[in-house]
Amino acid sequence: MKSLERGLYRLLLRLLPGDLRQNFGADMEQLHRDRLLEERTVRGSVWLWVTGVADVVGVAMQERGARMARTWTMWRTERWTMGGWDQDLRFGVRSLAKRPGFTVAAVGTLALGIAATVAVFGVVRAVLLAPLPYPDSEQLMAFENRHVETGEGIGETFDHPDIRAIQAEVPGIALAGYSGTSPTLTGLGEPRIVTGVRVTDGLITLTGLTPAIGRDLVAADDDPEADRVAVVSYAMWQQSMGGTVDALGTTIILSGTPWEVVGVAPPGFDFPNGADLWLPRRHVVSECGHGCRLLRVVGRLEGQEEVVRQRLDALSQRIEEDFPDSHTDSRFDFRPLLDDEVADVRTGILVLFASVVMVLLIACANVANLMLVRSHARRSEVALRLTLGAGRLRIARQLMTESLLISALAGSIGTGLAWWGTAALVGLAPESLPRFDTVRIDGTALAFALVLTVVASALFGVLPALRASRDVDVSRAGRRDEAGPNADRSRSALLAVEF
C-alpha cells in the first residue's frame, strides 16, 4: 500500500516543470511520506492527499504561468521579430561552413528526398490531377457495361445499334463510338502505317474543339453509301500536306482505297491514343448488329447526371428484353473520361508517390538525428551563450535558422535534380502510359518544392532546436558535456519512427 502511495505521488509530481521536479521533487516526496507516517487516521490521510494534490497543482500552474508570461515578454521585446535575423543568418552560414562534412551529409540526404518527391509530384499532377485539354473536360464521360446485380464493369465496348439507340432515346448526353485502325498511307512520301480511328460521329466536336480548317466528321458520313471522307491531324497536315488550305479536297490513299480530306484537327488533338487520322466507320448493320461489340464510347454530359443514368437504365432494360441473347444482365453506365484514361496507372503512381514521401520522411529523420548529435556536441557553446545573457528562445531561433539554411540549400539542389529526374522519367516511360508527354516541372511544382522545403525544415529542425535550448545546464558552460538520457530517447524515437 505504501509503495502504491509513493508511486501515485511521483506520478502527481510529473505535473511540475522538469527542472523544478529535479531540484525539489525528492524533498517534496519525502515530506509527504513523513506526514502520512505521522497521521494515524484514515480521514487525516485523505485530507493530506487532498491538500498535497492541491499544493502540487497550484505550484505547477503558478510556475508554468510564470514561464508563459516570461516567454510572451521575450517575444514582445523582439526576440522573435525580424531584428537580429541578419546576424543569425551570418552566424548560421559560418557555423555550417566550419563543419563541411555535416553540411554535405545533411544537405545531400535532404536534397535527394526532395528531388524524388517533387519529380513524382509532377507525374501525379500531370497524369492524375490535371484536367483533360478540352473545354469543360469534367463533362466528358467514358461509357461501359455493368452487371445488374454486382455493379461491376463487364465490358467497355458497345455495338453500333446500342449507340444509335442511346442517341435517339436519351437526351442530355452526346456521344460517339470509335475503334482503332492502322491503314497504310501511300501517295504522301514513303508508304507508312498511320494510327487511325474509325468513328460513328465526329470526336473533335464532341470534345468541344473546332477543326483548324474544314469540318469534322458527322453521323451522315457513317452511312456505307456516303462518300469516303477523312480528317487528318494537324501534324500530318503540316509535315506531309504542306500546311495549306489547298489540302482540303485532296485525296489520300489508305490501304489502296482513296479518301477525300475534308478537315484538319486542331493543334495537339490526337484522341484517342495518339491518332493521326479519323475515318467514318461506314457501318453495315446487317453484317454487325446487336452483340457485335467492337466500339468504345465517349460522351459529353449535358443534362443532370441522375436523370441521364435513369434513362440509360430504362433503355438497357428494354434492349435486354428485345435482345436477351446479347444483353443479359448488363446495364449502360459511364464514368469521367479522365478516370478511364488513367485507370491502369492510378494505383501504381499513387503507390510510387507514397513511397517517395516515405523516403523524404526517412531523410528528415536522418537529418534530425544528425542535428541532435551536433546539438549535443555544442552543449558547452549553448551553455556559454546562455551564461552571457542569450535567451533560450533566441538560441532556438538560431538553431532553426541553421535548419532553414540547410533546407534552402537542399530545396535548391533538390529542385534541380527533380528537373533532371523528371526528364529522365518521361524519357524512360513507355509510350503507352497516358499523358506522360505533359509531365514537367512548372510553377505549381516549384511552389510544392518551396512548401516541401519549409515543412522539411520544421520536421528535422524543431526537435533538435528545442532540445538544445532547453536541456542545457548553464553551470557547465565552457565544459564538454555528454549527451544525457533525454538525447538518447530522442534519437531512439526518431529511429523507431524511421523504421
C-alpha positions as semicolon CSV with decimal commas, in nm:
position;residue;x (nm);y (nm);z (nm)
1;M;0,000;0,000;0,000
2;K;0,284;0,237;0,086
3;S;0,461;0,164;-0,243
4;L;0,136;0,241;-0,428
5;E;0,105;0,574;-0,245
6;R;0,465;0,666;-0,332
7;G;0,406;0,573;-0,695
8;L;0,092;0,786;-0,713
9;Y;0,269;1,082;-0,561
10;R;0,562;1,053;-0,803
11;L;0,308;1,045;-1,085
12;L;0,150;1,360;-0,941
13;L;0,487;1,532;-0,935
14;R;0,508;1,489;-1,315
15;L;0,285;1,795;-1,335
16;L;0,578;2,012;-1,225
17;P;0,827;2,153;-1,479
18;G;1,130;1,929;-1,529
19;D;1,394;2,142;-1,359
20;L;1,166;2,217;-1,062
21;R;1,088;1,847;-1,021
22;Q;1,457;1,757;-1,045
23;N;1,561;2,012;-0,779
24;F;1,275;1,978;-0,528
25;G;1,083;1,663;-0,621
26;A;1,271;1,432;-0,382
27;D;1,226;1,671;-0,087
28;M;0,853;1,712;-0,159
29;E;0,810;1,336;-0,180
30;Q;0,997;1,280;0,150
31;L;0,789;1,549;0,324
32;H;0,465;1,394;0,201
33;R;0,576;1,049;0,317
34;D;0,669;1,177;0,663
35;R;0,331;1,346;0,704
36;L;0,149;1,027;0,608
37;L;0,350;0,829;0,861
38;E;0,261;1,075;1,138
39;E;-0,110;1,069;1,053
40;R;-0,288;0,766;1,203
41;T;-0,647;0,817;1,093
42;V;-0,796;0,743;0,750
43;R;-0,971;1,079;0,744
44;G;-0,645;1,259;0,814
45;S;-0,464;1,063;0,539
46;V;-0,733;1,152;0,286
47;W;-0,708;1,516;0,386
48;L;-0,329;1,508;0,346
49;W;-0,373;1,365;-0,004
50;V;-0,625;1,634;-0,098
51;T;-0,402;1,916;0,027
52;G;-0,097;1,754;-0,136
53;V;-0,268;1,739;-0,473
54;A;-0,384;2,099;-0,435
55;D;-0,032;2,214;-0,344
56;V;0,135;2,036;-0,637
57;V;-0,126;2,152;-0,890
58;G;-0,109;2,507;-0,758
59;V;0,271;2,520;-0,778
60;A;0,267;2,365;-1,128
61;M;0,010;2,614;-1,258
62;Q;0,186;2,908;-1,099
63;E;0,528;2,810;-1,234
64;R;0,405;2,729;-1,584
65;G;0,203;3,051;-1,592
66;A;0,509;3,250;-1,492
67;R;0,715;3,084;-1,764
68;M;0,447;3,154;-2,026
69;A;0,446;3,518;-1,915
70;R;0,825;3,536;-1,950
71;T;0,806;3,377;-2,294
72;W;0,543;3,629;-2,403
73;T;0,756;3,914;-2,269
74;M;1,059;3,787;-2,461
75;W;0,852;3,762;-2,777
76;R;0,721;4,118;-2,730
77;T;1,074;4,251;-2,680
78;E;1,162;4,144;-3,037
79;R;1,347;3,827;-2,960
80;W;1,135;3,660;-3,229
81;T;1,089;3,964;-3,454
82;M;1,296;4,043;-3,765
83;G;1,557;4,214;-3,551
84;G;1,877;4,010;-3,548
85;W;1,782;3,774;-3,834
86;D;2,071;3,901;-4,047
87;Q;2,305;3,821;-3,760
88;D;2,152;3,474;-3,724
89;L;2,195;3,413;-4,097
90;R;2,560;3,518;-4,097
91;F;2,630;3,308;-3,789
92;G;2,446;3,012;-3,941
93;V;2,645;3,032;-4,266
94;R;2,974;3,045;-4,073
95;S;2,866;2,758;-3,848
96;L;2,775;2,534;-4,141
97;A;3,092;2,628;-4,330
98;K;3,304;2,521;-4,032
99;R;3,156;2,170;-4,048
100;P;3,151;2,081;-4,421
101;G;3,113;1,709;-4,356
102;F;2,794;1,756;-4,157
103;T;2,661;2,015;-4,403
104;V;2,721;1,799;-4,710
105;A;2,565;1,493;-4,544
106;A;2,256;1,683;-4,426
107;V;2,202;1,878;-4,749
108;G;2,267;1,576;-4,972
109;T;2,034;1,348;-4,778
110;L;1,752;1,602;-4,777
111;A;1,807;1,707;-5,141
112;L;1,762;1,351;-5,263
113;G;1,436;1,316;-5,070
114;I;1,303;1,648;-5,200
115;A;1,411;1,569;-5,558
116;A;1,232;1,235;-5,564
117;T;0,915;1,378;-5,408
118;V;0,896;1,680;-5,639
119;A;0,963;1,470;-5,951
120;V;0,691;1,219;-5,870
121;F;0,456;1,501;-5,766
122;G;0,499;1,637;-6,118
123;V;0,388;1,299;-6,252
124;V;0,090;1,282;-6,014
125;R;-0,023;1,631;-6,105
126;A;0,014;1,590;-6,482
127;V;-0,132;1,239;-6,509
128;L;-0,390;1,217;-6,230
129;L;-0,486;1,571;-6,128
130;A;-0,463;1,799;-6,430
131;P;-0,786;1,825;-6,632
132;L;-0,806;1,694;-6,986
133;P;-0,708;1,954;-7,250
134;Y;-1,066;2,014;-7,366
135;P;-1,326;2,278;-7,278
136;D;-1,538;2,172;-6,979
137;S;-1,348;1,844;-6,972
138;E;-1,522;1,735;-6,650
139;Q;-1,835;1,674;-6,862
140;L;-1,660;1,415;-7,082
141;M;-1,755;1,059;-6,990
142;A;-1,641;0,709;-7,090
143;F;-1,919;0,452;-7,125
144;E;-1,916;0,093;-7,003
145;N;-2,144;-0,203;-6,936
146;R;-2,206;-0,308;-6,576
147;H;-2,352;-0,623;-6,427
148;V;-2,707;-0,578;-6,297
149;E;-2,656;-0,741;-5,956
150;T;-2,291;-0,683;-5,867
151;G;-2,249;-0,341;-6,030
152;E;-1,904;-0,446;-6,155
153;G;-1,784;-0,349;-6,500
154;I;-1,822;-0,630;-6,754
155;G;-1,703;-0,453;-7,068
156;E;-1,614;-0,119;-7,223
157;T;-1,723;-0,199;-7,580
158;F;-2,064;-0,141;-7,739
159;D;-2,234;-0,248;-8,056
160;H;-2,338;0,003;-8,319
161;P;-2,718;-0,027;-8,266
162;D;-2,677;0,048;-7,892
163;I;-2,500;0,376;-7,971
164;R;-2,770;0,489;-8,212
165;A;-3,041;0,388;-7,962
166;I;-2,882;0,597;-7,687
167;Q;-2,850;0,895;-7,920
168;A;-3,215;0,866;-8,017
169;E;-3,374;0,795;-7,679
170;V;-3,155;0,950;-7,407
171;P;-3,143;1,330;-7,417
172;G;-2,886;1,505;-7,204
173;I;-2,580;1,332;-7,343
174;A;-2,396;1,347;-7,676
175;L;-2,177;1,051;-7,763
176;A;-1,973;0,879;-8,031
177;G;-1,831;0,532;-8,078
178;Y;-1,482;0,460;-8,204
179;S;-1,239;0,176;-8,274
180;G;-0,876;0,171;-8,378
181;T;-0,737;0,113;-8,727
182;S;-0,387;0,114;-8,878
183;P;-0,406;0,170;-9,255
184;T;-0,105;0,207;-9,484
185;L;-0,074;0,561;-9,617
186;T;0,065;0,600;-9,968
187;G;0,099;0,894;-10,201
188;L;0,249;1,130;-9,940
189;G;0,616;1,041;-9,942
190;E;0,729;0,696;-9,835
191;P;0,448;0,448;-9,759
192;R;0,391;0,417;-9,386
193;I;0,143;0,281;-9,136
194;V;-0,052;0,552;-8,957
195;T;-0,252;0,539;-8,633
196;G;-0,616;0,593;-8,722
197;V;-0,964;0,581;-8,568
198;R;-1,295;0,468;-8,720
199;V;-1,579;0,672;-8,567
200;T;-1,959;0,686;-8,572
201;D;-1,961;1,064;-8,519
202;G;-1,708;1,345;-8,502
203;L;-1,482;1,331;-8,197
204;I;-1,339;1,683;-8,240
205;T;-1,678;1,848;-8,200
206;L;-1,771;1,618;-7,913
207;T;-1,465;1,722;-7,710
208;G;-1,560;2,089;-7,753
209;L;-1,290;2,184;-8,006
210;T;-1,319;2,302;-8,366
211;P;-1,114;2,186;-8,666
212;A;-0,818;2,401;-8,771
213;I;-0,964;2,411;-9,121
214;G;-1,252;2,231;-9,289
215;R;-1,510;2,033;-9,095
216;D;-1,539;1,744;-8,854
217;L;-1,696;1,410;-8,938
218;V;-2,073;1,380;-8,880
219;A;-2,321;1,096;-8,835
220;A;-2,415;1,110;-9,207
221;D;-2,059;1,012;-9,300
222;D;-2,117;0,681;-9,118
223;D;-2,354;0,567;-9,396
224;P;-2,185;0,297;-9,607
225;E;-2,323;0,466;-9,920
226;A;-2,174;0,807;-9,830
227;D;-1,851;0,944;-9,978
228;R;-1,525;0,829;-9,824
229;V;-1,402;1,130;-9,628
230;A;-1,126;1,175;-9,371
231;V;-0,994;1,421;-9,113
232;V;-0,616;1,438;-9,068
233;S;-0,412;1,555;-8,769
234;Y;-0,254;1,899;-8,759
235;A;0,094;1,740;-8,757
236;M;0,022;1,531;-9,068
237;W;-0,121;1,836;-9,242
238;Q;0,192;2,038;-9,166
239;Q;0,451;1,768;-9,235
240;S;0,303;1,575;-9,526
241;M;0,050;1,805;-9,694
242;G;0,224;2,142;-9,699
243;G;0,013;2,304;-9,427
244;T;-0,201;2,500;-9,677
245;V;-0,575;2,531;-9,727
246;D;-0,529;2,358;-10,062
247;A;-0,504;2,031;-9,868
248;L;-0,884;2,030;-9,832
249;G;-1,041;1,823;-10,108
250;T;-0,722;1,632;-10,188
251;T;-0,723;1,254;-10,194
252;I;-0,509;1,028;-9,979
253;I;-0,468;0,655;-10,037
254;L;-0,524;0,432;-9,733
255;S;-0,453;0,062;-9,787
256;G;-0,525;0,108;-10,156
257;T;-0,857;0,297;-10,109
258;P;-0,895;0,672;-10,188
259;W;-1,031;0,904;-9,916
260;E;-1,106;1,275;-9,952
261;V;-0,962;1,508;-9,684
262;V;-1,242;1,729;-9,553
263;G;-1,088;1,864;-9,234
264;V;-0,777;1,915;-9,022
265;A;-0,781;1,859;-8,647
266;P;-0,675;2,145;-8,413
267;P;-0,311;2,152;-8,295
268;G;-0,237;1,889;-8,033
269;F;-0,560;1,692;-8,078
270;D;-0,481;1,320;-8,103
271;F;-0,768;1,149;-7,919
272;P;-0,766;0,859;-7,874
273;N;-0,423;0,703;-7,833
274;G;-0,218;0,947;-8,041
275;A;-0,433;0,924;-8,355
276;D;-0,325;1,095;-8,680
277;L;-0,633;1,011;-8,884
278;W;-1,011;0,993;-8,831
279;L;-1,236;0,799;-9,068
280;P;-1,612;0,730;-9,062
281;R;-1,696;0,377;-8,967
282;R;-1,938;0,329;-9,262
283;H;-2,121;0,068;-9,058
284;V;-2,329;-0,207;-9,217
285;V;-2,586;-0,316;-8,954
286;S;-2,671;-0,641;-9,130
287;E;-2,310;-0,753;-9,101
288;C;-2,252;-0,638;-8,741
289;G;-2,566;-0,579;-8,534
290;H;-2,665;-0,643;-8,171
291;G;-2,397;-0,836;-7,986
292;C;-2,120;-0,723;-8,224
293;R;-1,942;-0,517;-7,961
294;L;-1,643;-0,351;-8,123
295;L;-1,675;0,014;-8,025
296;R;-1,568;0,212;-7,725
297;V;-1,790;0,508;-7,645
298;V;-1,714;0,860;-7,524
299;G;-1,983;1,116;-7,442
300;R;-2,039;1,466;-7,314
301;L;-2,286;1,500;-7,027
302;E;-2,521;1,789;-7,099
303;G;-2,807;1,714;-6,857
304;Q;-2,844;1,611;-6,493
305;E;-2,635;1,303;-6,420
306;E;-2,901;1,114;-6,222
307;V;-3,168;1,172;-6,486
308;V;-2,936;1,051;-6,761
309;R;-2,848;0,739;-6,560
310;Q;-3,215;0,658;-6,504
311;R;-3,291;0,692;-6,875
312;L;-2,989;0,479;-6,966
313;D;-3,101;0,211;-6,720
314;A;-3,452;0,207;-6,865
315;L;-3,317;0,183;-7,220
316;S;-3,079;-0,101;-7,135
317;Q;-3,364;-0,295;-6,972
318;R;-3,575;-0,259;-7,286
319;I;-3,286;-0,369;-7,509
320;E;-3,230;-0,671;-7,282
321;E;-3,594;-0,771;-7,323
322;D;-3,571;-0,734;-7,701
323;F;-3,228;-0,898;-7,742
324;P;-3,178;-1,133;-7,444
325;D;-2,904;-1,337;-7,613
326;S;-2,661;-1,043;-7,637
327;H;-2,765;-0,812;-7,349
328;T;-2,839;-1,035;-7,050
329;D;-2,778;-0,886;-6,704
330;S;-2,599;-0,573;-6,831
331;R;-2,672;-0,203;-6,790
332;F;-2,526;0,104;-6,957
333;D;-2,316;0,326;-6,731
334;F;-2,049;0,594;-6,753
335;R;-1,765;0,749;-6,554
336;P;-1,539;1,053;-6,605
337;L;-1,315;1,016;-6,908
338;L;-1,012;1,120;-6,704
339;D;-1,067;0,831;-6,462
340;D;-1,099;0,595;-6,755
341;E;-0,777;0,712;-6,919
342;V;-0,564;0,678;-6,605
343;A;-0,737;0,373;-6,452
344;D;-0,449;0,138;-6,537
345;V;-0,177;0,359;-6,388
346;R;-0,353;0,536;-6,098
347;T;-0,268;0,279;-5,830
348;G;0,094;0,244;-5,940
349;I;0,154;0,619;-5,946
350;L;-0,009;0,673;-5,606
351;V;0,199;0,390;-5,456
352;L;0,511;0,545;-5,608
353;F;0,420;0,887;-5,464
354;A;0,356;0,737;-5,119
355;S;0,693;0,561;-5,141
356;V;0,890;0,878;-5,217
357;V;0,708;1,063;-4,938
358;M;0,828;0,788;-4,704
359;V;1,179;0,836;-4,844
360;L;1,153;1,209;-4,765
361;L;1,037;1,137;-4,409
362;I;1,328;0,895;-4,365
363;A;1,563;1,165;-4,494
364;C;1,416;1,412;-4,243
365;A;1,462;1,159;-3,963
366;N;1,824;1,104;-4,066
367;V;1,897;1,477;-4,075
368;A;1,719;1,522;-3,740
369;N;1,947;1,259;-3,591
370;L;2,250;1,438;-3,734
371;M;2,120;1,764;-3,587
372;L;2,067;1,602;-3,247
373;V;2,421;1,465;-3,242
374;R;2,558;1,802;-3,348
375;S;2,347;1,992;-3,094
376;H;2,480;1,774;-2,812
377;A;2,833;1,838;-2,932
378;R;2,757;2,211;-2,899
379;R;2,609;2,197;-2,549
380;S;2,904;2,386;-2,396
381;E;2,871;2,656;-2,665
382;V;2,497;2,691;-2,595
383;A;2,558;2,698;-2,220
384;L;2,817;2,974;-2,263
385;R;2,577;3,184;-2,473
386;L;2,308;3,137;-2,208
387;T;2,552;3,247;-1,939
388;L;2,634;3,562;-2,139
389;G;2,264;3,657;-2,146
390;A;2,116;3,499;-2,456
391;G;1,757;3,381;-2,410
392;R;1,658;3,022;-2,475
393;L;1,416;3,131;-2,745
394;R;1,697;3,320;-2,917
395;I;1,911;3,005;-2,904
396;A;1,626;2,803;-3,053
397;R;1,579;3,066;-3,324
398;Q;1,947;3,050;-3,413
399;L;1,937;2,673;-3,446
400;M;1,616;2,691;-3,652
401;T;1,788;2,944;-3,880
402;E;2,060;2,687;-3,947
403;S;1,789;2,432;-4,024
404;L;1,629;2,675;-4,270
405;L;1,966;2,729;-4,438
406;I;2,010;2,354;-4,477
407;S;1,657;2,325;-4,614
408;A;1,709;2,614;-4,856
409;L;2,026;2,457;-4,995
410;A;1,864;2,114;-5,013
411;G;1,550;2,258;-5,175
412;S;1,752;2,439;-5,443
413;I;1,963;2,134;-5,523
414;G;1,665;1,901;-5,497
415;T;1,460;2,110;-5,739
416;G;1,743;2,099;-5,993
417;L;1,770;1,723;-5,950
418;A;1,392;1,695;-5,983
419;W;1,406;1,885;-6,313
420;W;1,662;1,639;-6,446
421;G;1,483;1,341;-6,290
422;T;1,150;1,438;-6,445
423;A;1,306;1,450;-6,792
424;A;1,459;1,108;-6,725
425;L;1,124;0,967;-6,610
426;V;0,949;1,093;-6,923
427;G;1,225;0,952;-7,143
428;L;1,211;0,609;-6,979
429;A;0,831;0,584;-6,964
430;P;0,664;0,355;-7,222
431;E;0,465;0,536;-7,490
432;S;0,152;0,356;-7,374
433;L;0,143;0,546;-7,046
434;P;-0,129;0,812;-7,068
435;R;-0,047;1,184;-7,055
436;F;0,322;1,134;-6,974
437;D;0,410;1,379;-7,250
438;T;0,261;1,656;-7,033
439;V;0,478;1,583;-6,728
440;R;0,706;1,875;-6,643
441;I;0,828;2,092;-6,356
442;D;0,611;2,405;-6,370
443;G;0,515;2,683;-6,131
444;T;0,291;2,454;-5,928
445;A;0,569;2,200;-5,884
446;L;0,809;2,479;-5,779
447;A;0,556;2,606;-5,524
448;F;0,522;2,249;-5,397
449;A;0,901;2,229;-5,366
450;L;0,903;2,552;-5,164
451;V;0,634;2,426;-4,926
452;L;0,815;2,093;-4,901
453;T;1,137;2,271;-4,809
454;V;0,972;2,464;-4,527
455;V;0,793;2,156;-4,397
456;A;1,112;1,951;-4,410
457;S;1,293;2,223;-4,216
458;A;1,025;2,206;-3,947
459;L;1,030;1,826;-3,940
460;F;1,401;1,786;-3,879
461;G;1,481;2,118;-3,711
462;V;1,226;2,176;-3,438
463;L;1,313;1,885;-3,207
464;P;1,692;1,941;-3,206
465;A;1,645;2,318;-3,160
466;L;1,410;2,280;-2,866
467;R;1,621;2,005;-2,712
468;A;1,941;2,207;-2,741
469;S;1,785;2,524;-2,596
470;R;1,608;2,351;-2,306
471;D;1,832;2,069;-2,188
472;V;2,146;2,268;-2,118
473;D;2,293;2,326;-1,773
474;V;2,444;2,675;-1,769
475;S;2,670;2,570;-1,482
476;R;2,865;2,358;-1,730
477;A;2,939;2,650;-1,964
478;G;3,273;2,607;-2,140
479;R;3,300;2,235;-2,047
480;R;3,232;1,930;-2,258
481;D;2,901;1,768;-2,171
482;E;2,796;1,419;-2,262
483;A;2,453;1,357;-2,409
484;G;2,204;1,256;-2,144
485;P;1,916;1,010;-2,138
486;N;1,682;1,266;-2,299
487;A;1,904;1,281;-2,605
488;D;1,920;0,903;-2,623
489;R;1,542;0,881;-2,602
490;S;1,503;1,143;-2,877
491;R;1,736;0,959;-3,113
492;S;1,575;0,626;-3,030
493;A;1,230;0,769;-3,102
494;L;1,349;0,905;-3,439
495;L;1,499;0,569;-3,531
496;A;1,178;0,392;-3,435
497;V;0,969;0,629;-3,649
498;E;1,216;0,588;-3,937
499;F;1,194;0,209;-3,912
